[in-house]
Short mmCIF file of C-alpha atoms in Angstrom, two decimals:
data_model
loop_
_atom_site.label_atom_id
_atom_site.label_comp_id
_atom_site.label_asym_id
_atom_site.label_seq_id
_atom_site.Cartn_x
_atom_site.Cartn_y
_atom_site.Cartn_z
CA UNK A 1 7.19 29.21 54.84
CA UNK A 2 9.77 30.03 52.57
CA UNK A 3 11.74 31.67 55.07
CA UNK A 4 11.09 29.00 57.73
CA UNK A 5 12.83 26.54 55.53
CA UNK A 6 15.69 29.15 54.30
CA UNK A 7 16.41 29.45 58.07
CA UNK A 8 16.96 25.49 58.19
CA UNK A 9 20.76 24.01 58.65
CA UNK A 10 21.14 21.98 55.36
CA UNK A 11 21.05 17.95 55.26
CA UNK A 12 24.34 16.55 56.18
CA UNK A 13 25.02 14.03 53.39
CA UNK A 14 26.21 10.48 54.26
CA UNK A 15 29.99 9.91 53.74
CA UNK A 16 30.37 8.23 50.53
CA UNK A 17 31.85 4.61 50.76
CA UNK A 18 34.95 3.64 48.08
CA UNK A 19 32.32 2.24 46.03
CA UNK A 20 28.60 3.15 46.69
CA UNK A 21 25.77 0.51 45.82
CA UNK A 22 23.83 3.18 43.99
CA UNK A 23 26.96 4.16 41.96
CA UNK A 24 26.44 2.73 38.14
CA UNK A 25 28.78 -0.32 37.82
CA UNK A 26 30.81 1.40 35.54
CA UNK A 27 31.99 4.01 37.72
CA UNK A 28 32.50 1.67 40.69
CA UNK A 29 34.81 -0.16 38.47
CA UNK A 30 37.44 3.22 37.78
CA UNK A 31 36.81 4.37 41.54
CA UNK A 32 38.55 0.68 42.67
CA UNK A 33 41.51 1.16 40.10
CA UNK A 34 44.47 3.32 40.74
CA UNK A 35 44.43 6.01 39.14
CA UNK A 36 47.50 6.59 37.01
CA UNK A 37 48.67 8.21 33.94
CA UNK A 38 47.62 5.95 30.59
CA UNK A 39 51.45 5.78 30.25
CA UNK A 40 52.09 3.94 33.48
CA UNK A 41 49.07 1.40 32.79
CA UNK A 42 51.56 1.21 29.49
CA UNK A 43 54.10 0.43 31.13
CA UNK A 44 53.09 -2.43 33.53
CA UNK A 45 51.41 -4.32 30.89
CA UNK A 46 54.30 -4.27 29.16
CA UNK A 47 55.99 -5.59 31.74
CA UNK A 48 53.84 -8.24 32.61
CA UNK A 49 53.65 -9.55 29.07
CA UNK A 50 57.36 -9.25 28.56
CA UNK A 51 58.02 -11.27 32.29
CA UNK A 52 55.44 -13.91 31.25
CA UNK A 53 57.46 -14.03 27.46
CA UNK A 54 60.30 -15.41 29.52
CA UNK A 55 58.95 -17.38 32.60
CA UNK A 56 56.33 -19.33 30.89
CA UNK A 57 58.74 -21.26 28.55
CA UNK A 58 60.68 -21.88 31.94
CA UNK A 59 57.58 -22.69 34.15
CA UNK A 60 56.68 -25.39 30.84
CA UNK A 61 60.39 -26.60 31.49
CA UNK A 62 60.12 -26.87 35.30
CA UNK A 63 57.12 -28.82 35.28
CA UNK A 64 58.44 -31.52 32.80
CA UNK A 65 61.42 -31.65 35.37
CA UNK A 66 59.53 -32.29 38.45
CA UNK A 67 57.49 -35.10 36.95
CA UNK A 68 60.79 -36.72 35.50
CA UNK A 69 61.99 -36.30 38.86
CA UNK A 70 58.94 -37.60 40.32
CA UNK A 71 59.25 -40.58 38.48
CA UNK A 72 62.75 -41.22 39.29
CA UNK A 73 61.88 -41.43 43.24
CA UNK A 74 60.57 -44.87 43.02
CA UNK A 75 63.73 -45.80 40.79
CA UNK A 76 66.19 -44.33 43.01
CA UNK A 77 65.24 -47.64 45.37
CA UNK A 78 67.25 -49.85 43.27
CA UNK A 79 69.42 -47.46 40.84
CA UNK A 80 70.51 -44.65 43.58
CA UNK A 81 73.79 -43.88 41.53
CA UNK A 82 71.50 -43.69 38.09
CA UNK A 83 69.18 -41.55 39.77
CA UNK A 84 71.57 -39.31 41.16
CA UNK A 85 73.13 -37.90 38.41
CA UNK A 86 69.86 -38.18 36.28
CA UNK A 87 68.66 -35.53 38.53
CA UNK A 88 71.55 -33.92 38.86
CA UNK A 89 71.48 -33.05 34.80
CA UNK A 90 67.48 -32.40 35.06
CA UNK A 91 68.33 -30.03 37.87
CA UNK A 92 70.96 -28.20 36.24
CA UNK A 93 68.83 -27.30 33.14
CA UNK A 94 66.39 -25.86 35.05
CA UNK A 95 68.72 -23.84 37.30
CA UNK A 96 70.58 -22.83 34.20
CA UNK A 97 67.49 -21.40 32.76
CA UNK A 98 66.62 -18.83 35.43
CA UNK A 99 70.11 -18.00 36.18
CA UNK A 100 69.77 -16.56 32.58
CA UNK A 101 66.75 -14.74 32.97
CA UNK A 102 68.31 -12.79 35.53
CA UNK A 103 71.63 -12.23 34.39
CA UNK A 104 71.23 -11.98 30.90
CA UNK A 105 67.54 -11.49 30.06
CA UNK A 106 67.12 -8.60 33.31
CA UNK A 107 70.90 -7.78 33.42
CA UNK A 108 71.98 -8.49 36.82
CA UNK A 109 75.62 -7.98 37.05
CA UNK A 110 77.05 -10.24 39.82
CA UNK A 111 80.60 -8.89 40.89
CA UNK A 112 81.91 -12.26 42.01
CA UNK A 113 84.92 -12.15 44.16
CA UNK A 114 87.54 -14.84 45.38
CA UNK A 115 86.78 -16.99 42.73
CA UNK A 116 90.17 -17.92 42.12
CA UNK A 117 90.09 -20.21 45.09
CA UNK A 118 87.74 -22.35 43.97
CA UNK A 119 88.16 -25.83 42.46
CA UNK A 120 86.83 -27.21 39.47
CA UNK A 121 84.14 -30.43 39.82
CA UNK A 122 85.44 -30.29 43.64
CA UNK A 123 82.63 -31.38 46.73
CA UNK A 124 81.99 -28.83 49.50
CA UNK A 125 79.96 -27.95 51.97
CA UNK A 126 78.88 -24.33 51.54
CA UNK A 127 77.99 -22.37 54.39
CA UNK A 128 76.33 -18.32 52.99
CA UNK A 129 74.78 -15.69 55.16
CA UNK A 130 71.59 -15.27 53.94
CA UNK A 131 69.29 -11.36 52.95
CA UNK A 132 66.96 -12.51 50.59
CA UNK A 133 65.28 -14.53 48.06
CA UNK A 134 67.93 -13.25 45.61
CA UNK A 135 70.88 -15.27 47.44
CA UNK A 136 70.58 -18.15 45.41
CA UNK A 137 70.99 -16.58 42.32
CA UNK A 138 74.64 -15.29 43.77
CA UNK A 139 75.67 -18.91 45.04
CA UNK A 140 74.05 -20.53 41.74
CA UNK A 141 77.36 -18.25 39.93
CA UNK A 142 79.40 -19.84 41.65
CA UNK A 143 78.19 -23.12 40.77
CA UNK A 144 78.64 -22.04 37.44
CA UNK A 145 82.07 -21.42 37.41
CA UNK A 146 82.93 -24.21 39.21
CA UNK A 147 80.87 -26.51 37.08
CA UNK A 148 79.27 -27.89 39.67
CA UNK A 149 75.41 -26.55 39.04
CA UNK A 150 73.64 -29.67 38.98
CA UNK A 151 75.41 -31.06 42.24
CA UNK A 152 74.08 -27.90 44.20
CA UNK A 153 72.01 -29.94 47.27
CA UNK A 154 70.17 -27.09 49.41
CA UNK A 155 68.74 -27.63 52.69
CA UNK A 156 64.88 -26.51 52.22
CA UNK A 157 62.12 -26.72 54.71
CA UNK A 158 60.41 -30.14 55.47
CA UNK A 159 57.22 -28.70 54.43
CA UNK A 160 58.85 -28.99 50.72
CA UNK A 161 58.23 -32.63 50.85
CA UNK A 162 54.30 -32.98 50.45
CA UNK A 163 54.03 -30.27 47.49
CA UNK A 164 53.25 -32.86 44.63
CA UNK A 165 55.93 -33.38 41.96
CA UNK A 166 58.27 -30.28 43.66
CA UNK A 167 57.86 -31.97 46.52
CA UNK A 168 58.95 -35.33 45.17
CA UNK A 169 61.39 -34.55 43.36
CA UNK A 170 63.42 -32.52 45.85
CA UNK A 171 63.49 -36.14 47.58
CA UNK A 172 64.61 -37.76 44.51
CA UNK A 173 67.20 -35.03 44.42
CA UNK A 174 68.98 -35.88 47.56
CA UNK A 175 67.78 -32.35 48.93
CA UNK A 176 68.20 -32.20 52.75
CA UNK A 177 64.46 -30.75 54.02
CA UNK A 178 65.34 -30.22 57.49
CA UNK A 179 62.56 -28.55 60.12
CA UNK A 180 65.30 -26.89 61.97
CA UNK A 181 65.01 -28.67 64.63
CA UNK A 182 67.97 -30.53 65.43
CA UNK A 183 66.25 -33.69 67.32
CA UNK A 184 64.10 -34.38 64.33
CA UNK A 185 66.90 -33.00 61.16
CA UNK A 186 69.47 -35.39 62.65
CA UNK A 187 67.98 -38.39 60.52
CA UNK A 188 67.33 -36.98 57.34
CA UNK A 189 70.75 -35.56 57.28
CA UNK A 190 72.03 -38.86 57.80
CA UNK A 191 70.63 -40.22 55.33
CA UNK A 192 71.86 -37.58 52.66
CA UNK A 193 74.84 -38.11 54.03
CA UNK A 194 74.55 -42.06 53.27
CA UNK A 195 74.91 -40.73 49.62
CA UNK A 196 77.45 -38.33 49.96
CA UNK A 197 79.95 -40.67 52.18
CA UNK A 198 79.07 -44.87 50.88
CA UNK A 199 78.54 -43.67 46.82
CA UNK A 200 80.61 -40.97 46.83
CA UNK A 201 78.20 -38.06 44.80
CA UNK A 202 79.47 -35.27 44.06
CA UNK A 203 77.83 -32.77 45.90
CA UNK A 204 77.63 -28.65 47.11
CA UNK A 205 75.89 -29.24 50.00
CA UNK A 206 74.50 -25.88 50.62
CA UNK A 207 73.51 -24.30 54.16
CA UNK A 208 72.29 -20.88 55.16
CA UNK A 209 73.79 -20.89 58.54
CA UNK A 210 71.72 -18.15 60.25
CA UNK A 211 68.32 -20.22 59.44
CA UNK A 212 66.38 -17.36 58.39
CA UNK A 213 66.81 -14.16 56.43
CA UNK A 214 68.36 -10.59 57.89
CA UNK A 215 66.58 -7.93 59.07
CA UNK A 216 66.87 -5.34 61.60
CA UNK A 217 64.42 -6.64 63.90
CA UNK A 218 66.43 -9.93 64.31
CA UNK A 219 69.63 -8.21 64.16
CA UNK A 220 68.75 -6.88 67.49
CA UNK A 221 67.67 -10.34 69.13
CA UNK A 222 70.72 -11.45 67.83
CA UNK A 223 72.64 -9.29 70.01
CA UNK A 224 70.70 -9.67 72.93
CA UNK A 225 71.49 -13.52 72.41
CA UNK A 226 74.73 -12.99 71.73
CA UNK A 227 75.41 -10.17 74.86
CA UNK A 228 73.67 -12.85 77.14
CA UNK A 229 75.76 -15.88 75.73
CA UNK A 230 78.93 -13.72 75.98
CA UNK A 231 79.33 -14.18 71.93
CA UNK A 232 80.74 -12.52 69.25
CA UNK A 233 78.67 -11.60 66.55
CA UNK A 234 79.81 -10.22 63.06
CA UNK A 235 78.54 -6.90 61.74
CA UNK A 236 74.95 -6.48 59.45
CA UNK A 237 75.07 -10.67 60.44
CA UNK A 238 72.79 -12.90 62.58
CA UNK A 239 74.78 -15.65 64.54
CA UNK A 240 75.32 -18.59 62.73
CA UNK A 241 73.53 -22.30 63.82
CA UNK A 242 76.40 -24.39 64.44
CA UNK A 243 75.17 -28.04 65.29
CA UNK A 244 74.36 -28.62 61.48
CA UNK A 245 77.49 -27.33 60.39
CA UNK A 246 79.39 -29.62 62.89
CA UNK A 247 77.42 -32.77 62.09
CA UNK A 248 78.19 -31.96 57.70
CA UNK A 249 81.92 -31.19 58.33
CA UNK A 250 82.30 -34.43 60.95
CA UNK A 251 79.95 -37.06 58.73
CA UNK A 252 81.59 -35.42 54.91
CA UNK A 253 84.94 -35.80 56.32
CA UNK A 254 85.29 -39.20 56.24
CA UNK A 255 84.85 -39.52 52.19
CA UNK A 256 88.13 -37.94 50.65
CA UNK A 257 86.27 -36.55 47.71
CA UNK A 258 84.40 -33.93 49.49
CA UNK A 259 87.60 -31.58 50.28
CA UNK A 260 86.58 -28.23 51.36
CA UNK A 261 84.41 -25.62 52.95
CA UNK A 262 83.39 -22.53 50.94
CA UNK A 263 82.31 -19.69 53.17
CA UNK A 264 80.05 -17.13 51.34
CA UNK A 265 79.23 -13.48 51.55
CA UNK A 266 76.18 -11.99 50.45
CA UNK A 267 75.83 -8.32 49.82
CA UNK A 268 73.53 -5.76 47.91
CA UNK A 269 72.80 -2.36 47.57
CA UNK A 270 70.18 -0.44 46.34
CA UNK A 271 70.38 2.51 44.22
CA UNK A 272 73.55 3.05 45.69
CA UNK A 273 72.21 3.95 49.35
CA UNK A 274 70.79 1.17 50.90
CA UNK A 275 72.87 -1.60 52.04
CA UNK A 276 71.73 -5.26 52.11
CA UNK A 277 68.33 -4.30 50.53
CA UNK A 278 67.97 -7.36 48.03
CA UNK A 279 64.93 -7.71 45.13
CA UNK A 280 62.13 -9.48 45.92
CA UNK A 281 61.68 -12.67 43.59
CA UNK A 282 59.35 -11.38 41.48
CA UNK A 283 61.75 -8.35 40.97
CA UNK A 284 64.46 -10.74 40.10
CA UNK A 285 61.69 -11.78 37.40
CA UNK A 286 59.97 -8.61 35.89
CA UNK A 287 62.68 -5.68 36.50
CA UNK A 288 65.21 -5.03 33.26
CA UNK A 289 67.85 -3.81 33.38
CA UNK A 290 68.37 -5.06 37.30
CA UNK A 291 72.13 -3.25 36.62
CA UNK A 292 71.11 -0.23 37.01
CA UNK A 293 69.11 -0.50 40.79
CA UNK A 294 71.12 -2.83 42.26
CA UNK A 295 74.88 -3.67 43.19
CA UNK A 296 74.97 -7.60 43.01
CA UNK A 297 77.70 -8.94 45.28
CA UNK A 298 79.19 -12.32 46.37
CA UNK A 299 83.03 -13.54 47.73
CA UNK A 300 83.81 -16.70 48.75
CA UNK A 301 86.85 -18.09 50.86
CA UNK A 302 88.05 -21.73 50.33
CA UNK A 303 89.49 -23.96 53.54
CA UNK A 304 90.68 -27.42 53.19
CA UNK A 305 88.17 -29.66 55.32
CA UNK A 306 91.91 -31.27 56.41
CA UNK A 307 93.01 -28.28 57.87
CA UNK A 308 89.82 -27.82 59.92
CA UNK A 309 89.47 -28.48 63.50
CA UNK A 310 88.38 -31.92 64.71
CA UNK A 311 86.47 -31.25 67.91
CA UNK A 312 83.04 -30.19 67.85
CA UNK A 313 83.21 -27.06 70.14
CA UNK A 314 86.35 -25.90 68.30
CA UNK A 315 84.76 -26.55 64.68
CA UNK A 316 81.98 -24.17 66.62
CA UNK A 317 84.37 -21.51 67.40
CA UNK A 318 85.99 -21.39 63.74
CA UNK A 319 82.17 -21.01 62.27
CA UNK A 320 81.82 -18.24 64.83
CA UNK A 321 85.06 -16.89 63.69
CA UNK A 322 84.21 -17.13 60.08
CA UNK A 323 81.11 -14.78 60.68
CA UNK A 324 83.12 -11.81 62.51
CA UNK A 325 85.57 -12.28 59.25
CA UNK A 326 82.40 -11.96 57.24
CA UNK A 327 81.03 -8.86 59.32
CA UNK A 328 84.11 -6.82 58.60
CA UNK A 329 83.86 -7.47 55.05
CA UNK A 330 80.12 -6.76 55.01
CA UNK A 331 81.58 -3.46 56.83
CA UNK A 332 84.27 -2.86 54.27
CA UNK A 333 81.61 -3.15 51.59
CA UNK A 334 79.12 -0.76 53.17
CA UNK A 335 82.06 2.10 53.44
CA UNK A 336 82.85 1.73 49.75
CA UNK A 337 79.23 2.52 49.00
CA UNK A 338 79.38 5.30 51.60
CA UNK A 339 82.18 6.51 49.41
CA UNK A 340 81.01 6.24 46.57
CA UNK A 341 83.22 3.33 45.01
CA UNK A 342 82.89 0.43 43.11
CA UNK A 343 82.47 -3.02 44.51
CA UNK A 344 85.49 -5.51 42.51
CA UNK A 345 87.98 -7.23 43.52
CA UNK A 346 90.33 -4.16 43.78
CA UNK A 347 88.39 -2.45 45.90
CA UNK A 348 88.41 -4.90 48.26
CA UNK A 349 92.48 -5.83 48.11
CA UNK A 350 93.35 -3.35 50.75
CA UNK A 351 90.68 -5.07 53.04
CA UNK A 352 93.18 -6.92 55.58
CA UNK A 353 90.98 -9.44 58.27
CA UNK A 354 92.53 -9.79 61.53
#
C-alpha cells in the first residue's frame, strides 16, 4: 500500500491568489503593501507630511477666497467695478501663495526670457502653447513681474461653473469658461468682453491656443490636419485655434487700454534628456528641490495690438505664423539640451527667426 501511494503523482496545489481568504489578516495586510526598504516608507511619509505642512495653510486660504468670491457674485449685479478689483486682490493672494510653494518652498527655477518687453500694469491678451499642468506656474511669473497677477483672466472649461464656491467664484472673477465650441463660447466671451471694453478692467486675458495639452499622439493628428489643410505647423507644437483669438484681438481692440499681445513659449526638460516632459501637479506640490529634475522655461514676445492685422483671415495667418516662430525656438531649445547647454537668455541670442 505504501508503495501504491509512493508511486502516486503528488497533489497539484491551487495557485495562490494576492491575498488568500485563509491567510491570517495580518499577513494579507503586508502581502497588499509594496514592499520596500523601511527607508523608502521613511521617506514618503516625510514627504507627505512636509507637502501637507505647506498646502493645508493654502487649501485654508483658498477656501476663505472662494466663499468671499462667492459672495461677491450676487454684488457684482449692481457694483461690477467694486467687484472686479475685489476679486482681483482675493485672486492674487491666492495665486501668490502657490507660486511660492513652488518656486521658493520646492525650488523651481524659472529661466524667464524676453521679459524686457513687457509693460508694467499694461492689458493683453496672452496667447501660450500649452504641455502641462505646470504652464501656469510659468505664465503666473510673468504676471509677477509685470504686476499684473490679480488681473490674470484664464479661459477654463464650462464645466468650472457648477463646482460650488470654485465654481462661483470663477464667475464672479470675470473668468471666460468656454466649452470650446465656438457656436456656444461666442456669448460668454462677449460678455467678458462687456467688462474688458465699456469699464475698462485691466485684464491678461489668457488663452491656450492649441485647446488641449501636447503629446505625441496629437502631434501626429496635427500633422495629418495640417498636411490635409495644406498648413504649416511649428515644431514639438499642435496648431493653434484661431476663431477665439480673432474674436479677443477684434472685440479688445476697440478699448485703448488693452495694448498688446504677448505670445508665450513653454518649455521643460527633464533630467536633462527629455524635452517637454513637465511635472505633474502634485509633483509641482510634493517634489523639493524641483531645480535639480527639471529645466523650467518660458519667453515671451510683445506686439502692439495697433500694429496687428485688421482682417480676420490675415489676423489667422499671423497666429499661424507666430506658432512656426515658436516651433523653431522650441527647436533651438531642444539642441541646447542635446548639447549640453544652459537655457538663459544668452543662449538663446544667436537664435535668429526668419
Amino acid at each position: 500500500m505504501l508503495d501504491r501511494i509512493g508511486q502516486m503523482p503528488a497533489a497539484k496545489a491551487p495557485p495562490l491568489s494576492p491575498v488568500s481568504p485563509s491567510a491570517p489578516p495580518c499577513t494579507a495586510v503586508v502581502d497588499v503593501l509594496p514592499r520596500w526598504p523601511l527607508r523608502h516608507y521613511w521617506s514618503y511619509c516625510r514627504a507627505c507630511l512636509r507637502c501637507a505642512s505647506l498646502l493645508l495653510p493654502w487649501l485654508a486660504e483658498l477656501l476663505v477666497a472662494d466663499l468671499l468670491l462667492s459672495l461677491l457674485l450676487p454684488v457684482s449685479v449692481v457694483l461690477p467695478d467694486t467687484c472686479y478689483h475685489a476679486s482681483s486682490r482675493i485672486a492674487e493672494a491666492i495665486w501668490r501663495g502657490i507660486q511660492a510653494i513652488f518656486t521658493r518652498a520646492n525650488r523651481a527655477r524659472i529661466v524667464v526670457s524676453g521679459a524686457e518687453g513687457m509693460r508694467h500694469g499694461e492689458s493683453v491678451v496672452l496667447v501660450s502653447n500649452h504641455v502641462g499642468w505646470a504652464d501656469f506656474y510659468m505664465i503666473q511669473e510673468l504676471a509677477l513681474k509685470a504686476g499684473m497677477l490679480g488681473r490674470c483672466r484664464w479661459f477654463a472649461k464650462q464645466q468650472l461653473r457648477w463646482v460650488p464656491f470654485l465654481g462661483w467664484g470663477l464667475w464672479a472673477m470675470g473668468m471666460c469658461l468656454v466649452s470650446r465650441e465656438w457656436t456656444h463660447d461666442r456669448e460668454e466671451m462677449e460678455r467678458v468682453f462687456r467688462g474688458v471694453v465699456e469699464r475698462r478692467w485691466p485684464v491678461w486675458l489668457i488663452a491656450y491656443s492649441e485647446a488641449t495639452r501636447y503629446t505625441s499622439a496629437k502631434r501626429l493628428e496635427a500633422e495629418a490636419w495640417c498636411r490635409a489643410h495644406e498648413k504649416r505647423l511649428g515644431q514639438y507644437l499642435l496648431y493653434p485655434r484661431t476663431k477665439g483669438f480673432i474674436a479677443c484681438v477684434q472685440n479688445l481692440r476697440k478699448t485703448e487700454h488693452v495694448s498688446a499681445v504677448y505670445d508665450v513659449t513653454i518649455a521643460y526638460a527633464k533630467n536633462d534628456k527629455e524635452f517637454l516632459a513637465a511635472p505633474r501637479f502634485t509633483e509641482t506640490l510634493m517634489l523639493p528641490n524641483l531645480d535639480e529634475r527639471w529645466r523650467f522655461f518660458v519667453h515671451v514676445e510683445r506686439y502692439a495690438i495697433a500694429e496687428l492685422p485688421q482682417s480676420d483671415a490675415e489676423l489667422a495667418r499671423w497666429l499661424e505664423d507666430r506658432w512656426v516662430d515658436k516651433g523653431q525656438r522650441l527647436a533651438h531649445l531642444r539642441k541646447l539640451l542635446a548639447d549640453g547647454q544652459k537655457w538663459n537668455e544668452s543662449s538663446l541670442s544667436g537664435l535668429r527667426l526668419d
